[in-house]
C-alpha positions as a printed Julia matrix, in Angstrom:
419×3 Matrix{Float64}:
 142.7   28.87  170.49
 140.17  26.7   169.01
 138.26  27.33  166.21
 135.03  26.74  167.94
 136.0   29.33  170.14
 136.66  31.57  167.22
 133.01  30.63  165.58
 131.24  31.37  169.24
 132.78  34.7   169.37
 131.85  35.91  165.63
 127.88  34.87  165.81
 128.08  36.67  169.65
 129.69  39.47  167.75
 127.06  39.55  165.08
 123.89  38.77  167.6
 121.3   41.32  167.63
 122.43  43.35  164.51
 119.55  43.79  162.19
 121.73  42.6   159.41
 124.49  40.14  158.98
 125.42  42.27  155.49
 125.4   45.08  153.64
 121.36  45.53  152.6
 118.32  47.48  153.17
 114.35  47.38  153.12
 114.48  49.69  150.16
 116.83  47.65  148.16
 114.55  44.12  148.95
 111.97  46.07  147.57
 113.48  47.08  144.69
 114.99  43.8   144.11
 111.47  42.6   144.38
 110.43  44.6   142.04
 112.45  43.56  139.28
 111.27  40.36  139.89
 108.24  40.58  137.91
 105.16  39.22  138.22
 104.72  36.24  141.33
 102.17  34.23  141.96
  99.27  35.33  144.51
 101.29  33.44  147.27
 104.58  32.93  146.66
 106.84  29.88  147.54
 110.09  31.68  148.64
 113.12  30.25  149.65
 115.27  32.62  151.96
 118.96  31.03  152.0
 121.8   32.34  154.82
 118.54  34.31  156.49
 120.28  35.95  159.71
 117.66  37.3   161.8
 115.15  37.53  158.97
 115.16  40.96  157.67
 114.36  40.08  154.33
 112.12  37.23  155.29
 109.68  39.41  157.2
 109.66  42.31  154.53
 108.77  39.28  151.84
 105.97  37.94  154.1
 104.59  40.91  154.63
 104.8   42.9   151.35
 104.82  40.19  148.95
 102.31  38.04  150.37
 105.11  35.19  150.29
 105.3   31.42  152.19
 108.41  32.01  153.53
 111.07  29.03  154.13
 114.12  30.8   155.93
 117.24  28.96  156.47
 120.07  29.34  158.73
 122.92  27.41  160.25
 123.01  29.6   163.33
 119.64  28.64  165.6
 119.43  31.69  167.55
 119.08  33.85  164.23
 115.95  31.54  163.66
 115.02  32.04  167.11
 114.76  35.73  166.79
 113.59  35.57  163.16
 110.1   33.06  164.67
 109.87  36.06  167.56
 109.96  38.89  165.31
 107.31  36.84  163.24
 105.32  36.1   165.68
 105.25  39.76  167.1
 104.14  41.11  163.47
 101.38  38.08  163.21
 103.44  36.55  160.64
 104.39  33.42  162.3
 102.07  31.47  160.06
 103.92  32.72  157.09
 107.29  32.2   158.1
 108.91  28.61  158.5
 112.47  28.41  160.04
 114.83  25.52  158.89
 118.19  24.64  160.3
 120.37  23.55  157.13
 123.18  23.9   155.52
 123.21  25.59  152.72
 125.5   23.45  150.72
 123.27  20.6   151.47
 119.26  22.35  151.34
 117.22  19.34  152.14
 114.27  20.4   149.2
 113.14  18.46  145.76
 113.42  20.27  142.54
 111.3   23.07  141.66
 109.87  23.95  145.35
 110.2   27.84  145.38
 109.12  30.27  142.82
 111.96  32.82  144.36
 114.88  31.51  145.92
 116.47  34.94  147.55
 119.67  34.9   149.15
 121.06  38.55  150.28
 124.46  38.59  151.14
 125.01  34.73  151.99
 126.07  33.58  148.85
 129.42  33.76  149.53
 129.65  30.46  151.31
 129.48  28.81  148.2
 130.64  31.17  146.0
 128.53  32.7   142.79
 129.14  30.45  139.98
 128.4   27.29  142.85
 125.19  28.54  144.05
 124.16  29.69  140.5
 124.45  25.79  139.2
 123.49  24.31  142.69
 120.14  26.29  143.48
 118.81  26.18  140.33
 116.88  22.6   140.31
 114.88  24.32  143.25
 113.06  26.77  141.16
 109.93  26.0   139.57
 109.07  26.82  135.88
 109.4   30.41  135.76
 111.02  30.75  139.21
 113.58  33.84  139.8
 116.19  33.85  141.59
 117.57  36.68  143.65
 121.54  37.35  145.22
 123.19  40.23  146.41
 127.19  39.7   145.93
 130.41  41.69  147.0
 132.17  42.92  143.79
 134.28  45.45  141.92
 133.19  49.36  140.92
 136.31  49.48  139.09
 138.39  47.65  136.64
 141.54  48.47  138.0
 141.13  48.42  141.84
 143.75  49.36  144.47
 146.54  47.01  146.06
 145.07  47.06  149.77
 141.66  46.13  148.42
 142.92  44.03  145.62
 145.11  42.14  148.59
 142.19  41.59  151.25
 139.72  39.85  148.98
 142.36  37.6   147.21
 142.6   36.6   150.73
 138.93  36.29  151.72
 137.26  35.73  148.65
 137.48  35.93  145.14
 135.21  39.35  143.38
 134.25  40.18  139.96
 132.69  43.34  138.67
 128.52  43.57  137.46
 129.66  42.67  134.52
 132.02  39.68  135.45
 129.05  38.13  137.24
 126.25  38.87  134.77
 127.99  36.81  131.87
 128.7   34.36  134.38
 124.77  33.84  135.26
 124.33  34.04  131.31
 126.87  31.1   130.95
 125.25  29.01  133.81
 122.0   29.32  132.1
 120.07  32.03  133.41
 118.45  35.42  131.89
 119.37  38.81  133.68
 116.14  40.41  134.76
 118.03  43.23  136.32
 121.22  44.26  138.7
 121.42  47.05  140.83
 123.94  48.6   142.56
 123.81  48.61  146.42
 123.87  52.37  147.99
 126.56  53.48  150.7
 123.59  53.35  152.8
 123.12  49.89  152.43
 126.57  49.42  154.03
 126.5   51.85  157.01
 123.15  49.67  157.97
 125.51  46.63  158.55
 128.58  48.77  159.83
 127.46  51.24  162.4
 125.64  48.64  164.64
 128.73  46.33  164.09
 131.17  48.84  165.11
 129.11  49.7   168.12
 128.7   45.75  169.13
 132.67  45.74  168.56
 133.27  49.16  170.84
 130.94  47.18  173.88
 132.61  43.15  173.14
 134.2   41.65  176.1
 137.26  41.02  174.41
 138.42  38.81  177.57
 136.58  36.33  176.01
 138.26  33.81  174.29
 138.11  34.65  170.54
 136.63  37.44  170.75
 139.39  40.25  170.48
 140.22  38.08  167.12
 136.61  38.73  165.58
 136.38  42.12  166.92
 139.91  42.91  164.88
 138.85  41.17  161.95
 135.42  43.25  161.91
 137.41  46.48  162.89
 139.63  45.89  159.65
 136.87  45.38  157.3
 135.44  48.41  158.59
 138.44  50.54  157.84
 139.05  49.03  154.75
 135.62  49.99  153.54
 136.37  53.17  154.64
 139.69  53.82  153.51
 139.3   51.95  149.95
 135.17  51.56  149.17
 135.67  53.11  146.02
 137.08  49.89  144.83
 134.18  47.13  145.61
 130.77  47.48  146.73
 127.4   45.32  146.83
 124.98  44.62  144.1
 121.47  42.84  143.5
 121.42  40.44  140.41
 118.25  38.95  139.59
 117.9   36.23  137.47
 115.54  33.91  135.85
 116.35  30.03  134.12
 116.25  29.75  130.75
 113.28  28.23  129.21
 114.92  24.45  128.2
 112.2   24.35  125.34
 114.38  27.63  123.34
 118.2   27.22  122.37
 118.69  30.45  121.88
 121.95  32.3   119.69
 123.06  34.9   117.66
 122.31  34.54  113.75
 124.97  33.5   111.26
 125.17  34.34  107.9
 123.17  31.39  106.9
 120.08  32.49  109.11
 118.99  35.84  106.63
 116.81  33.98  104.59
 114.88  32.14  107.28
 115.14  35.38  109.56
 113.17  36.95  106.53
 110.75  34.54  106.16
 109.97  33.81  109.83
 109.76  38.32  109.97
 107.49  38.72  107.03
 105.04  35.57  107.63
 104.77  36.71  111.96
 103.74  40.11  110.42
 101.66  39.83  107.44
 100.2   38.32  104.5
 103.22  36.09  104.31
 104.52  36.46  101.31
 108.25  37.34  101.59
 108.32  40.11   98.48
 105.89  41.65  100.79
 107.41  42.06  104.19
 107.56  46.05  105.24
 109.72  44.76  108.74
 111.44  42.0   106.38
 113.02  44.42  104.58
 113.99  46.75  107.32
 116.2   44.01  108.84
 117.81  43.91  105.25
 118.25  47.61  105.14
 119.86  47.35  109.34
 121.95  44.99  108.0
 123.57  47.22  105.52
 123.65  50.54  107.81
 126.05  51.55  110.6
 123.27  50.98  112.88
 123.72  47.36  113.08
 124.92  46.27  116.61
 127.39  42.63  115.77
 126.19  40.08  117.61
 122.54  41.88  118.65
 120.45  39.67  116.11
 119.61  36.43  117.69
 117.36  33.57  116.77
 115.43  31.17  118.88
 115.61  27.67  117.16
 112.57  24.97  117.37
 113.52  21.54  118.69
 114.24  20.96  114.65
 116.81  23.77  114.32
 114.61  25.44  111.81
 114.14  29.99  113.45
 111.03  29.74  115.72
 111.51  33.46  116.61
 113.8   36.34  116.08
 115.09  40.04  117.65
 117.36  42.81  116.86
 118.7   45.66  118.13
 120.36  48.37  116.62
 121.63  51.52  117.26
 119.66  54.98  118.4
 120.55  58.15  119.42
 118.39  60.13  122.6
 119.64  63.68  122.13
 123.12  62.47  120.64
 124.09  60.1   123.32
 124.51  56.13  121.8
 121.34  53.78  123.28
 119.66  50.93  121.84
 116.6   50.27  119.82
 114.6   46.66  120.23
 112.76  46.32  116.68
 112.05  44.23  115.25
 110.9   41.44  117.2
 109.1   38.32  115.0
 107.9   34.89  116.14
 106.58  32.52  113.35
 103.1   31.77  113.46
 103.81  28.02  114.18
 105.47  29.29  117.32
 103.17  31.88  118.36
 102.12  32.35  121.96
 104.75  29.19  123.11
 107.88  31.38  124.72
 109.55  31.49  121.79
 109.51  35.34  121.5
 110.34  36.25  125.32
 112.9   33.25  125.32
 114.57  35.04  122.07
 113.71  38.91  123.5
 115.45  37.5   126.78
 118.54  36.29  125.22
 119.07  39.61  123.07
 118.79  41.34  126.11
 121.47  39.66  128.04
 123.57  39.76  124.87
 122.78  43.86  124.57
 123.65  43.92  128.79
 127.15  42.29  128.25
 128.31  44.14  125.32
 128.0   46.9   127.6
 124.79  48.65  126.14
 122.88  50.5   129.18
 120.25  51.81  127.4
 117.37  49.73  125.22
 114.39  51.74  123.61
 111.21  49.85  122.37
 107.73  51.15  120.53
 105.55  48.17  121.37
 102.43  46.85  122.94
 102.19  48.04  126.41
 100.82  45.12  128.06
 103.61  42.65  126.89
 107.32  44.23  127.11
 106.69  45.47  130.64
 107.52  41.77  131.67
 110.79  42.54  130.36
 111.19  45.32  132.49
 110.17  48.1   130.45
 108.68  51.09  131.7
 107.63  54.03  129.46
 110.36  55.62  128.17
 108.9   59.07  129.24
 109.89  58.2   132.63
 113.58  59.01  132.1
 112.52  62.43  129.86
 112.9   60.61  126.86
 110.44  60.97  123.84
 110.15  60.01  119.96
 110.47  62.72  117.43
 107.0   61.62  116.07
 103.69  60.98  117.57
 102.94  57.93  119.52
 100.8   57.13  122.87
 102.88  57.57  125.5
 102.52  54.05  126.91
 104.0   52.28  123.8
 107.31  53.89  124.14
 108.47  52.15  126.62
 112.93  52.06  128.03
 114.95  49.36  129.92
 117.55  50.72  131.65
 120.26  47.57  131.72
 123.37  49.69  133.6
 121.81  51.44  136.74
 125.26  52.59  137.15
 125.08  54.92  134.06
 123.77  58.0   133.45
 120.49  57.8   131.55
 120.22  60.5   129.0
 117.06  62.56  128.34
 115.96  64.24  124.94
 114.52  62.83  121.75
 114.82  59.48  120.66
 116.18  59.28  116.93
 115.87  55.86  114.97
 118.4   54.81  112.19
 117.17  56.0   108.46
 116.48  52.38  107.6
 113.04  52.8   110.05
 112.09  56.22  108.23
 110.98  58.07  111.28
């Protein structure tokens, strides 16, 4: 049998099925979301886009010029009729690429979105190859197969060492750290997600004309995955990472021990009268540094271009009704290098540290109209409140493992911040 036979009889398989993977409207949306803020119109870059699912919802809901690309022409075709039909044809562009080979100069697309495609390259590929096509700023948005558990089962294990190699959240988060990126936020795909890819594939499976050559071979193959997920799901499962580049103007690390003094100076001068002696926050880093709040390797520095500390953040240990979380405070950006990304390229990079140490929690009392870019949302939200008075919309929680329970009570700082 040939293999074009083989490739015929998968897409016929596949045609007409709302989704070519596991997804939803509510998780685009909530992807989305965690996207932050996007410009009024939106140059979006839809990778592996199937019939268009995701293309249509980002047209419509975002506001978004669309560029969708597919290998597979009649998915475009039906993607430029379902456009059309909603009167979003003039939103929507359809291109015919590979996606190993896009055919777009650097820094085209403020969101380059690719829902479960990325698998023809591979993660750590499409991380390094799609990132010269965001512009400043630009996010970038996959959904990936991976593991829900660190140990899981032969039969599961077995199939994707055939197919494809999987990581867990966690695997794939210090990846995108490695490659350069900031994690804006994961999340973990529902069952839901999958049964919207599965049930109309098993019923287009049940109805193929399997006397057609290749087609009782993709009809197995999609029977097996089906049973697999059904037999061993708890092993692997989908999730949404969303990502942003680094800012190239920050190199941004943990401190050593030879950063305290600057990381007192740069504290006490981006808070006050500047003299060192002086420093109220200056000295609570000292006095974090010496309790068994302090978090190794959660105190990070952002350097200028001449290696002197442009900008610094810690985190520490809290409590919220017992339960271990994370505290954000302080955070200090030198007057020199005030206002120039210095302080969300450091905040950024103590964030991804916090999310790969494992840390699921981060608590910050701060100005309500800056952190929320971060992803912060009040902490009161979740049920959790300071033991001490403060407006409601300063107390603001990231959630970094949306796998994890999120505990509710009173938040309780380390002695050093005498609250």
């Amino acid at each position: 049998m040939s293999d074009n036979a083989l490739h015929d009889s998968f897409f016929a398989l596949h045609h007409g099925l709302p989704r070519q993977g596991p997804g939803s409207d509510a998780t685009t949306r909530r992807l989305l979301t965690l996207s932050g803020r996007l410009p009024e119109r939106p140059r979006v870059l839809d990778l592996g886009c199937g019939p268009g699912r995701s293309a249509l919802l980002l047209a419509a809901e975002a506001g978004a010029e669309v560029t969708a690309v597919d290998t597979h022409e009649p998915f475009l075709a039906e993607l430029r009729e379902a456009a059309a039909a909603r009167g979003l044809d003039g939103a929507i562009r359809t291109v015919n690429a590979d996606m190993r080979a896009l055919p777009f100069p650097d820094g085209s697309f403020d969101l380059v979105w690719a829902e479960s495609s990325v698998f023809v390259l591979g993660f750590d590929r499409a991380l390094a190859a799609w990132r010269r096509l965001l512009a400043p700023g630009g996010t970038l948005v996959l959904t990936e197969c991976v593991w829900t558990t660190e140990e899981p089962g032969p039969a599961a294990r077995a199939f994707w060492e055939e197919h494809y190699a999987l990581r867990t959240v966690a695997g794939n988060a210090a990846a995108a750290v490695a490659a350069g990126y900031h994690v804006l936020g994961t999340v973990p795909q529902p069952e839901s997600d999958w049964d919207e890819y599965y049930v109309p594939l098993a019923a287009h499976a049940d109805a193929a004309d399997t006397t057609v050559p290749g087609m009782a071979e993709a009809v197995a193959g999609a029977r097996a995955e089906i049973a697999l997920r059904r037999e061993h799901g708890s092993d692997y499962g989908y999730a949404g990472f969303v990502l942003r580049a680094a800012d190239p103007r920050w190199r941004t690390r943990p401190e050593t021990g030879a950063d305290a003094a600057e990381i007192r100076r740069v504290v006490a001068t981006a808070f006050g009268s500047g003299a060192v002696s002086s420093g109220t926050e200056a000295e609570l880093v000292d006095a974090l540094r010496r309790d068994d709040a302090w978090l190794p390797g959660l105190s990070y520095v952002a350097e200028a271009p001449d290696g002197t500390v442009a900008a610094h953040a810690l985190i520490t240990r809290c409590l919220v009704d017992g339960v271990p979380a994370a505290a954000l405070a302080p955070v200090s950006v030198a007057p020199a290098h005030q206002r120039t990304g210095a302080g969300q390229a450091v905040v950024r990079a103590v964030l991804d540290a916090a999310r790969l140490r494992g840390e699921s929690l981060v608590l910050v009392l701060g100005h309500p109209e800056y952190y929320p870019r971060f992803g912060f949302v009040r902490a009161s939200e979740y049920g959790i409140k300071p033991g001490f008075e403060v407006p409601d919309e300063a107390m603001m929680a990231l959630v970094l493992d949306a796998s994890a329970p999120v505990p509710r009570g009173t938040l309780v700082y380390p002695a050093p911040f005498g609250v």
